[in-house]
Coordinates of C-alpha atoms in Angstrom, one line a residue:
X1211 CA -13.3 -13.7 6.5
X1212 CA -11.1 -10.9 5.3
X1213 CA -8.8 -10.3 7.9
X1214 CA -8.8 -14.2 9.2
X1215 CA -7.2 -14.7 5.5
X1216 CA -3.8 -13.4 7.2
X1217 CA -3.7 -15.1 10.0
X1218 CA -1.4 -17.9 10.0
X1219 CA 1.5 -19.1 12.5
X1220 CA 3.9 -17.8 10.5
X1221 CA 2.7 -14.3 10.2
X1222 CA 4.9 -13.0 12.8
X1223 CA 4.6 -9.4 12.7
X1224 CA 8.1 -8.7 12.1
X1225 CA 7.7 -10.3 9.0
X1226 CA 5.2 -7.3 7.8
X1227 CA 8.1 -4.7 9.1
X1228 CA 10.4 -6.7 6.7
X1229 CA 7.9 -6.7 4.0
X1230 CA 7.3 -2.9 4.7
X1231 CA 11.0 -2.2 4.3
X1232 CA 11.0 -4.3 0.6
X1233 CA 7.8 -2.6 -0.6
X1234 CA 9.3 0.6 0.4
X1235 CA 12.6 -0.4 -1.1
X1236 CA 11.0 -1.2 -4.8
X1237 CA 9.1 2.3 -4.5
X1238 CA 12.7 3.7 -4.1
X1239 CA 14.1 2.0 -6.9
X1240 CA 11.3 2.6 -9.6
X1241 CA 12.1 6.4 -8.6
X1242 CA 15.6 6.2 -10.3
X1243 CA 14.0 6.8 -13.7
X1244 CA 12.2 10.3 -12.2
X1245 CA 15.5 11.2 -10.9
X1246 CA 17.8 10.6 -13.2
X1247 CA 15.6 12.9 -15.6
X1248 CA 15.4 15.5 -13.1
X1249 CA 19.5 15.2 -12.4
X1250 CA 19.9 15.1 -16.5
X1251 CA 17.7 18.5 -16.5
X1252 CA 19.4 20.3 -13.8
X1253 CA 22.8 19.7 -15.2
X1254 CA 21.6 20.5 -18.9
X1255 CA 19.9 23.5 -18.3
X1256 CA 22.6 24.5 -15.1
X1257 CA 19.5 25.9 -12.5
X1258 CA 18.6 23.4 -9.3
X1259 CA 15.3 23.0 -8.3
X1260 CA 14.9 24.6 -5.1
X1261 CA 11.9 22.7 -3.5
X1262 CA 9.9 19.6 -4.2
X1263 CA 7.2 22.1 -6.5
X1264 CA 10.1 22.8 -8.3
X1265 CA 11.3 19.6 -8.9
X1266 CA 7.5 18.7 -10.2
X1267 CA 7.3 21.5 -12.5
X1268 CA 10.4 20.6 -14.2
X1269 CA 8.6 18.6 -17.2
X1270 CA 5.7 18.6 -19.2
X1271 CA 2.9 17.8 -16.7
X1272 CA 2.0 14.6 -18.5
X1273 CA 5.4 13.5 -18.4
X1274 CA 5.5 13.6 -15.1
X1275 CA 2.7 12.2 -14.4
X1276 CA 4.9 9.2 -16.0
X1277 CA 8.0 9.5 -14.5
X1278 CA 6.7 9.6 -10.7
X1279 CA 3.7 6.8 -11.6
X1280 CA 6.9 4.4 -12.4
X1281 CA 7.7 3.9 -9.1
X1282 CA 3.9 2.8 -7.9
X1283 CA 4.2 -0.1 -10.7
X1284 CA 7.2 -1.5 -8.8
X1285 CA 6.1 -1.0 -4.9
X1286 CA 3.2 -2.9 -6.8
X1287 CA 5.5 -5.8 -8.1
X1288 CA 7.1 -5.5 -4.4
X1289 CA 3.9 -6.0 -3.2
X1290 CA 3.0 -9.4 -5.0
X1291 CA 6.4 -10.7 -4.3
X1292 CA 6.3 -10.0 -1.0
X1293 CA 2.7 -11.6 0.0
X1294 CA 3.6 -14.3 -2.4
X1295 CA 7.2 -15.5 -0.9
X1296 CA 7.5 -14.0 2.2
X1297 CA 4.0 -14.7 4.0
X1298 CA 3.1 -17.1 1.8
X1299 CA -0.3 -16.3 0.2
X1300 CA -2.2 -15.1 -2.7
X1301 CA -3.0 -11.9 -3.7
X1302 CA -6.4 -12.6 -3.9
X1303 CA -6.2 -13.2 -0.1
X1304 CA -5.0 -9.8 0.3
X1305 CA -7.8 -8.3 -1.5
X1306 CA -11.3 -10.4 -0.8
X1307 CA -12.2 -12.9 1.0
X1308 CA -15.0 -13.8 -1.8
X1309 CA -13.8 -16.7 -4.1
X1310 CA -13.0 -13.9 -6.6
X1311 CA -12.3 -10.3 -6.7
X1312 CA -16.1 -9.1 -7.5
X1313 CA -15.3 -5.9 -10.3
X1314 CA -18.8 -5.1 -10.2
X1315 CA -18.1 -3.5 -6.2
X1316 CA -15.2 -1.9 -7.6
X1317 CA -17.3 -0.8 -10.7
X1318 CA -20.3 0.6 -8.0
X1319 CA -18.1 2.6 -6.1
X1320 CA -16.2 4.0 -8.8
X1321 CA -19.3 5.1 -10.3
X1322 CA -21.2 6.3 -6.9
X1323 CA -18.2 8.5 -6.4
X1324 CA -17.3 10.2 -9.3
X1325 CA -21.1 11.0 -9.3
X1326 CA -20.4 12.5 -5.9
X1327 CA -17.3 14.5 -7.1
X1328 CA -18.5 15.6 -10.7
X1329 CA -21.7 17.2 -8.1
X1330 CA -19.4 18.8 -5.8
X1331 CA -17.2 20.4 -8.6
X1332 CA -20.2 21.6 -10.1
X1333 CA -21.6 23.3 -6.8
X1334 CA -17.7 25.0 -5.9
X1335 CA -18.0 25.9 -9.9
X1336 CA -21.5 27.7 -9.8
X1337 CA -20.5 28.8 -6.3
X1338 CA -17.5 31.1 -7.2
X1339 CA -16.8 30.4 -11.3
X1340 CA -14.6 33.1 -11.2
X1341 CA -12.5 30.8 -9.2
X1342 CA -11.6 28.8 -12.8
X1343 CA -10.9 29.3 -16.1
X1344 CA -10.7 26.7 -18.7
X1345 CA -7.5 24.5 -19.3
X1346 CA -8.9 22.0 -21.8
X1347 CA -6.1 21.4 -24.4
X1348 CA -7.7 18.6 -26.6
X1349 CA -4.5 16.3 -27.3
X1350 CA -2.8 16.7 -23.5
X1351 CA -6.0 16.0 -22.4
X1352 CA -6.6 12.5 -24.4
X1353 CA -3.0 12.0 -23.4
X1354 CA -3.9 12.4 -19.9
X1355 CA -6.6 10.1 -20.1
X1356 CA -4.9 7.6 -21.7
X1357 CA -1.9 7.7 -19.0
X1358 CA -4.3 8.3 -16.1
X1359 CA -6.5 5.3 -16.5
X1360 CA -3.9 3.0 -16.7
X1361 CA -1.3 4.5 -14.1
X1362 CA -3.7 6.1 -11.8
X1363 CA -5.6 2.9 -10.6
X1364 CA -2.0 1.0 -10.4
X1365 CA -1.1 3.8 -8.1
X1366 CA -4.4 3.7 -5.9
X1367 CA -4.7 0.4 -6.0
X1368 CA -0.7 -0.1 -4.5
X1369 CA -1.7 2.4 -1.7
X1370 CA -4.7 0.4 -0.8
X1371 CA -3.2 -3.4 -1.1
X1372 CA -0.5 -1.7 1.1
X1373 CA -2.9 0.3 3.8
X1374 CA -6.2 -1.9 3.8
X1375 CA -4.5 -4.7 2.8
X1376 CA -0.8 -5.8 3.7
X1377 CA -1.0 -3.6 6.7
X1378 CA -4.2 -4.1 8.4
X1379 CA -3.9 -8.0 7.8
X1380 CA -0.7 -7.5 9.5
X1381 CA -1.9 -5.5 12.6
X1382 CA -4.4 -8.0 12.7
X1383 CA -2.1 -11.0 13.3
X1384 CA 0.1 -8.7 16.0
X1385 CA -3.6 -7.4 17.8
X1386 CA -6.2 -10.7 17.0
X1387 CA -8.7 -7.9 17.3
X1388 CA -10.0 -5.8 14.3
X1389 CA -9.8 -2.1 16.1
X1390 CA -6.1 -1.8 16.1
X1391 CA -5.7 -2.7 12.1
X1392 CA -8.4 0.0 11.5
X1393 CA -6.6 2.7 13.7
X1394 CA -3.4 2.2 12.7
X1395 CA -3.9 1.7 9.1
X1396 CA -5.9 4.7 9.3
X1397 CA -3.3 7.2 11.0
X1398 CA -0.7 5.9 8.9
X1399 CA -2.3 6.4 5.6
X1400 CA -3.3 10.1 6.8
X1401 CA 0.1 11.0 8.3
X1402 CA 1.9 9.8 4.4
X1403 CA 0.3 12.8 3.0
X1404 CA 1.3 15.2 5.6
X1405 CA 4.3 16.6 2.9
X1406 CA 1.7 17.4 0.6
X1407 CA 1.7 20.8 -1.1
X1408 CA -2.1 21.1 0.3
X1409 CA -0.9 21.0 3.6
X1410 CA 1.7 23.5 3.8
X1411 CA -1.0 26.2 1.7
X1412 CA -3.8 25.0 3.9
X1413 CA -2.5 23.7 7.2
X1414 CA -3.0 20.4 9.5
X1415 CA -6.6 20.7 9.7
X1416 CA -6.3 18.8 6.2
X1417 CA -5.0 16.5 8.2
X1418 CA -8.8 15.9 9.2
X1419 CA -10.0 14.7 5.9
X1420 CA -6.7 12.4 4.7
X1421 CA -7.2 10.5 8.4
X1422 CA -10.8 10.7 8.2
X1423 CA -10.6 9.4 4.5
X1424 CA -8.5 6.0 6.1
X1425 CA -11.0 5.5 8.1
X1426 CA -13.6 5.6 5.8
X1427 CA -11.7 3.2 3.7
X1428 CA -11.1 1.0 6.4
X1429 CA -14.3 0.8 7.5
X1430 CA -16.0 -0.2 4.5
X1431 CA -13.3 -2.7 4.0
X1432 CA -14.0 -4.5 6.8
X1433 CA -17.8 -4.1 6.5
X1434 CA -17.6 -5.7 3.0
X1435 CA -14.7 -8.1 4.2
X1436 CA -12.7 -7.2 1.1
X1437 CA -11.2 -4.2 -0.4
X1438 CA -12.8 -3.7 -3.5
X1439 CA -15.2 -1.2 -2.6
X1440 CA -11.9 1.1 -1.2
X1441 CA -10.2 0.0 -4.4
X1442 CA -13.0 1.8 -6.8
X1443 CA -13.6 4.5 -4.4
X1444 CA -9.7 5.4 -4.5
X1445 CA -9.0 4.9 -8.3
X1446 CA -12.4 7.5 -8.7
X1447 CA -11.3 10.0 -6.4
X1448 CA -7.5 10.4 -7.9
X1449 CA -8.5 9.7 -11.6
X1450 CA -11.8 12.3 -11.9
X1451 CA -9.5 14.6 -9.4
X1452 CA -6.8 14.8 -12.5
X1453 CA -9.0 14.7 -14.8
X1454 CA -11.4 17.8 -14.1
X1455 CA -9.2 20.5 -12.3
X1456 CA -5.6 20.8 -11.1
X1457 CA -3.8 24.3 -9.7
X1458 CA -0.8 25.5 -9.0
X1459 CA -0.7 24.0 -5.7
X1460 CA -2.2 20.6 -5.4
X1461 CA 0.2 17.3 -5.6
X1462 CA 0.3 16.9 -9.7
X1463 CA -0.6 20.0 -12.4
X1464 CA -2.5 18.2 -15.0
X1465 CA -4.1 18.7 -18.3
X1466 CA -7.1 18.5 -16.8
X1467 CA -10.4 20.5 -17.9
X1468 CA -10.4 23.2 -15.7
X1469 CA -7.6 25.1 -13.5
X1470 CA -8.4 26.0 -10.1
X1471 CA -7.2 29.9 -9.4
X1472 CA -8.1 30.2 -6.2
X1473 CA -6.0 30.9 -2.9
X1474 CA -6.7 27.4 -1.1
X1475 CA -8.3 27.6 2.2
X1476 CA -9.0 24.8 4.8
X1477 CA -12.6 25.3 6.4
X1478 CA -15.8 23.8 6.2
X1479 CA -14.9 21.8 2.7
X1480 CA -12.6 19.7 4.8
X1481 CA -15.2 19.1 7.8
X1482 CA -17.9 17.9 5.0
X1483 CA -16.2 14.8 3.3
X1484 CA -15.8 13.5 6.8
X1485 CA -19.0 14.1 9.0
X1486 CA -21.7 14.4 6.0
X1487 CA -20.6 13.1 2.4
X1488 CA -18.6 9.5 3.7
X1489 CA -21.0 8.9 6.2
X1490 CA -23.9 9.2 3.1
X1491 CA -21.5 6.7 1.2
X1492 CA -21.3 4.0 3.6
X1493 CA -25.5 3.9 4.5
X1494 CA -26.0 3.3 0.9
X1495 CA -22.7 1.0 0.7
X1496 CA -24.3 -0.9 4.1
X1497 CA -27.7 -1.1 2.2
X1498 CA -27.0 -2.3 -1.2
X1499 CA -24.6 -5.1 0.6
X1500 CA -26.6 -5.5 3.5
X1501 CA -24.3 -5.1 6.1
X1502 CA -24.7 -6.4 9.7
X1503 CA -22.7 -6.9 12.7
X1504 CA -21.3 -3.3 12.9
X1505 CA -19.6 -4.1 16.3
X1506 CA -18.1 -7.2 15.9
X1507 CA -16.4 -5.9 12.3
X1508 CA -15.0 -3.1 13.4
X1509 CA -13.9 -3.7 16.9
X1510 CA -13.9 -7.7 17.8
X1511 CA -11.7 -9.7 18.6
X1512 CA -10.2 -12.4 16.0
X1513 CA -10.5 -16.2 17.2
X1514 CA -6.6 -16.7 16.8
X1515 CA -6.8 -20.7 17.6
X1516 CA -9.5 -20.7 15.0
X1517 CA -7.4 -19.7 12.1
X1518 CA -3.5 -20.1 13.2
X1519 CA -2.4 -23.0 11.0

């Protein structure tokens, strides 16, 4: 069992705070390269960025892209040492509680969702095409791809060993229940990407989809009692995201396909993901898996005698 994988007698929970603090630490420190580029930038060309956009537009966009994808790579390697050393276990206990991580889930839902996505861009596109114009420059663009599938999914897959993993194995051994891991994993993730540019254009009812989107993630993590499904579902989203469109206001300005023009406004695109489109995802996750047991995954308690060792 997924969660059971975590718990061990000594798992104390402040041991996850501690672990927290070192991730976050390595994150810090494989952002030196980013800002010594941006300090070396400032001083040579004598003007200060005066806001984070700023500070983002400073270099080419897939150069960028680099620099701040660095510091994922070594929260990563925090990561690993961290489960390893500190608590004990294997990564692979962090990620499935199958005998081995199974890449043909992660595979599916990459797939099933960049289907999904390359079908909504294509219904915003026909909607309002006046909305986009075309950004394709061919070598950016291979350049992107190359740098994109090989930093993106090392910086989805960080946030999800963190959130669904490290952090919901760890609210697990602090509640022995299996709500509290998927609340609190859940709001957390949502509230990290409460400084991002889309919510200062659109406002907190964004807010709606990133917590929504935790949940989703969590709840087909414990469903599937592993993370692989949440691992190919995250890696899709970010990857296909950079790769089709990017605007002027979104997190990262890409050499992506197309550029989105448009004035961005929260409404009914943020409602959908959440009530309609995740809830679509998960029946056909629960068929082709045949899940059972809805209750007992998401909100039972965990047998702590059972597995404290």
């Amino acid at each position: 069992m997924f969660l059971e994988q975590g718990i061990k007698t000594e798992n104390a929970f402040w041991k996850y705070l501690l672990g927290s603090v070192f991730i976050i630490t390595a994150s810090f420190v494989g952002q030196i390269p980013f800002s010594v580029a941006v300090l070396y930038k400032s001083f040579k060309d004598k003007i200060a960025p005066k806001d984070n956009a700023a500070v983002m537009n400073m270099f080419e966009p897939n150069i960028t892209l680099f620099l701040v994808m660095i510091s994922f790579a070594f929260a990563f390697a925090g990561i690993y040492f961290v489960v390893k050393y500190l608590h004990n276990q294997t990564l692979l206990s962090l990620t499935t509680s199958r005998s081995k991580i199974d890449w043909r889930r992660i595979g599916f839902s990459f797939a099933l969702w960049s289907f999904f996505s390359f079908l909504s861009f294509l219904f915003v596109y026909f909607k309002s095409p006046d909305n986009f114009i075309w950004n394709f420059k061919l070598v950016p663009f291979l350049i992107l791809v190359v740098l994109g599938c090989i930093l993106i999914p090392i910086q989805t897959s960080t946030e999800e060993y963190v959130f669904r993993g490290y952090l919901m194995q760890g609210f697990a051994n602090l509640a022995k229940n299996r709500w509290l891991p998927l609340l609190m994993t859940s709001l957390i993730f949502g509230s990290m990407h409460v400084f991002n540019p889309e919510v200062a254009k659109m406002g907190y009812i964004i807010m709606i989809y990133y917590i929504g989107t935790g949940f989703f993630l969590g709840i087909i993590t414990l469903m599937d009692e592993g993370m692989e499904l949440a691992l190919g579902f995250h890696a899709s989203n970010n990857l296909i995201g950079a790769l089709l469109v990017t605007s002027d206001w979104s997190v990262f300005q890409t050499h992506s396909i197309f550029k989105d023009m448009s004035e961005p406004s929260a409404g009914l695109d943020v409602i959908l993901p959440v009530v309609i489109v995740y809830p679509i995802l998960i029946f056909i996750f629960s068929k082709k898996y045949n899940w059972t047991n809805w209750k007992e995954k998401l909100t039972g308690k965990i047998n702590a005698v059972e597995y404290l060792n």
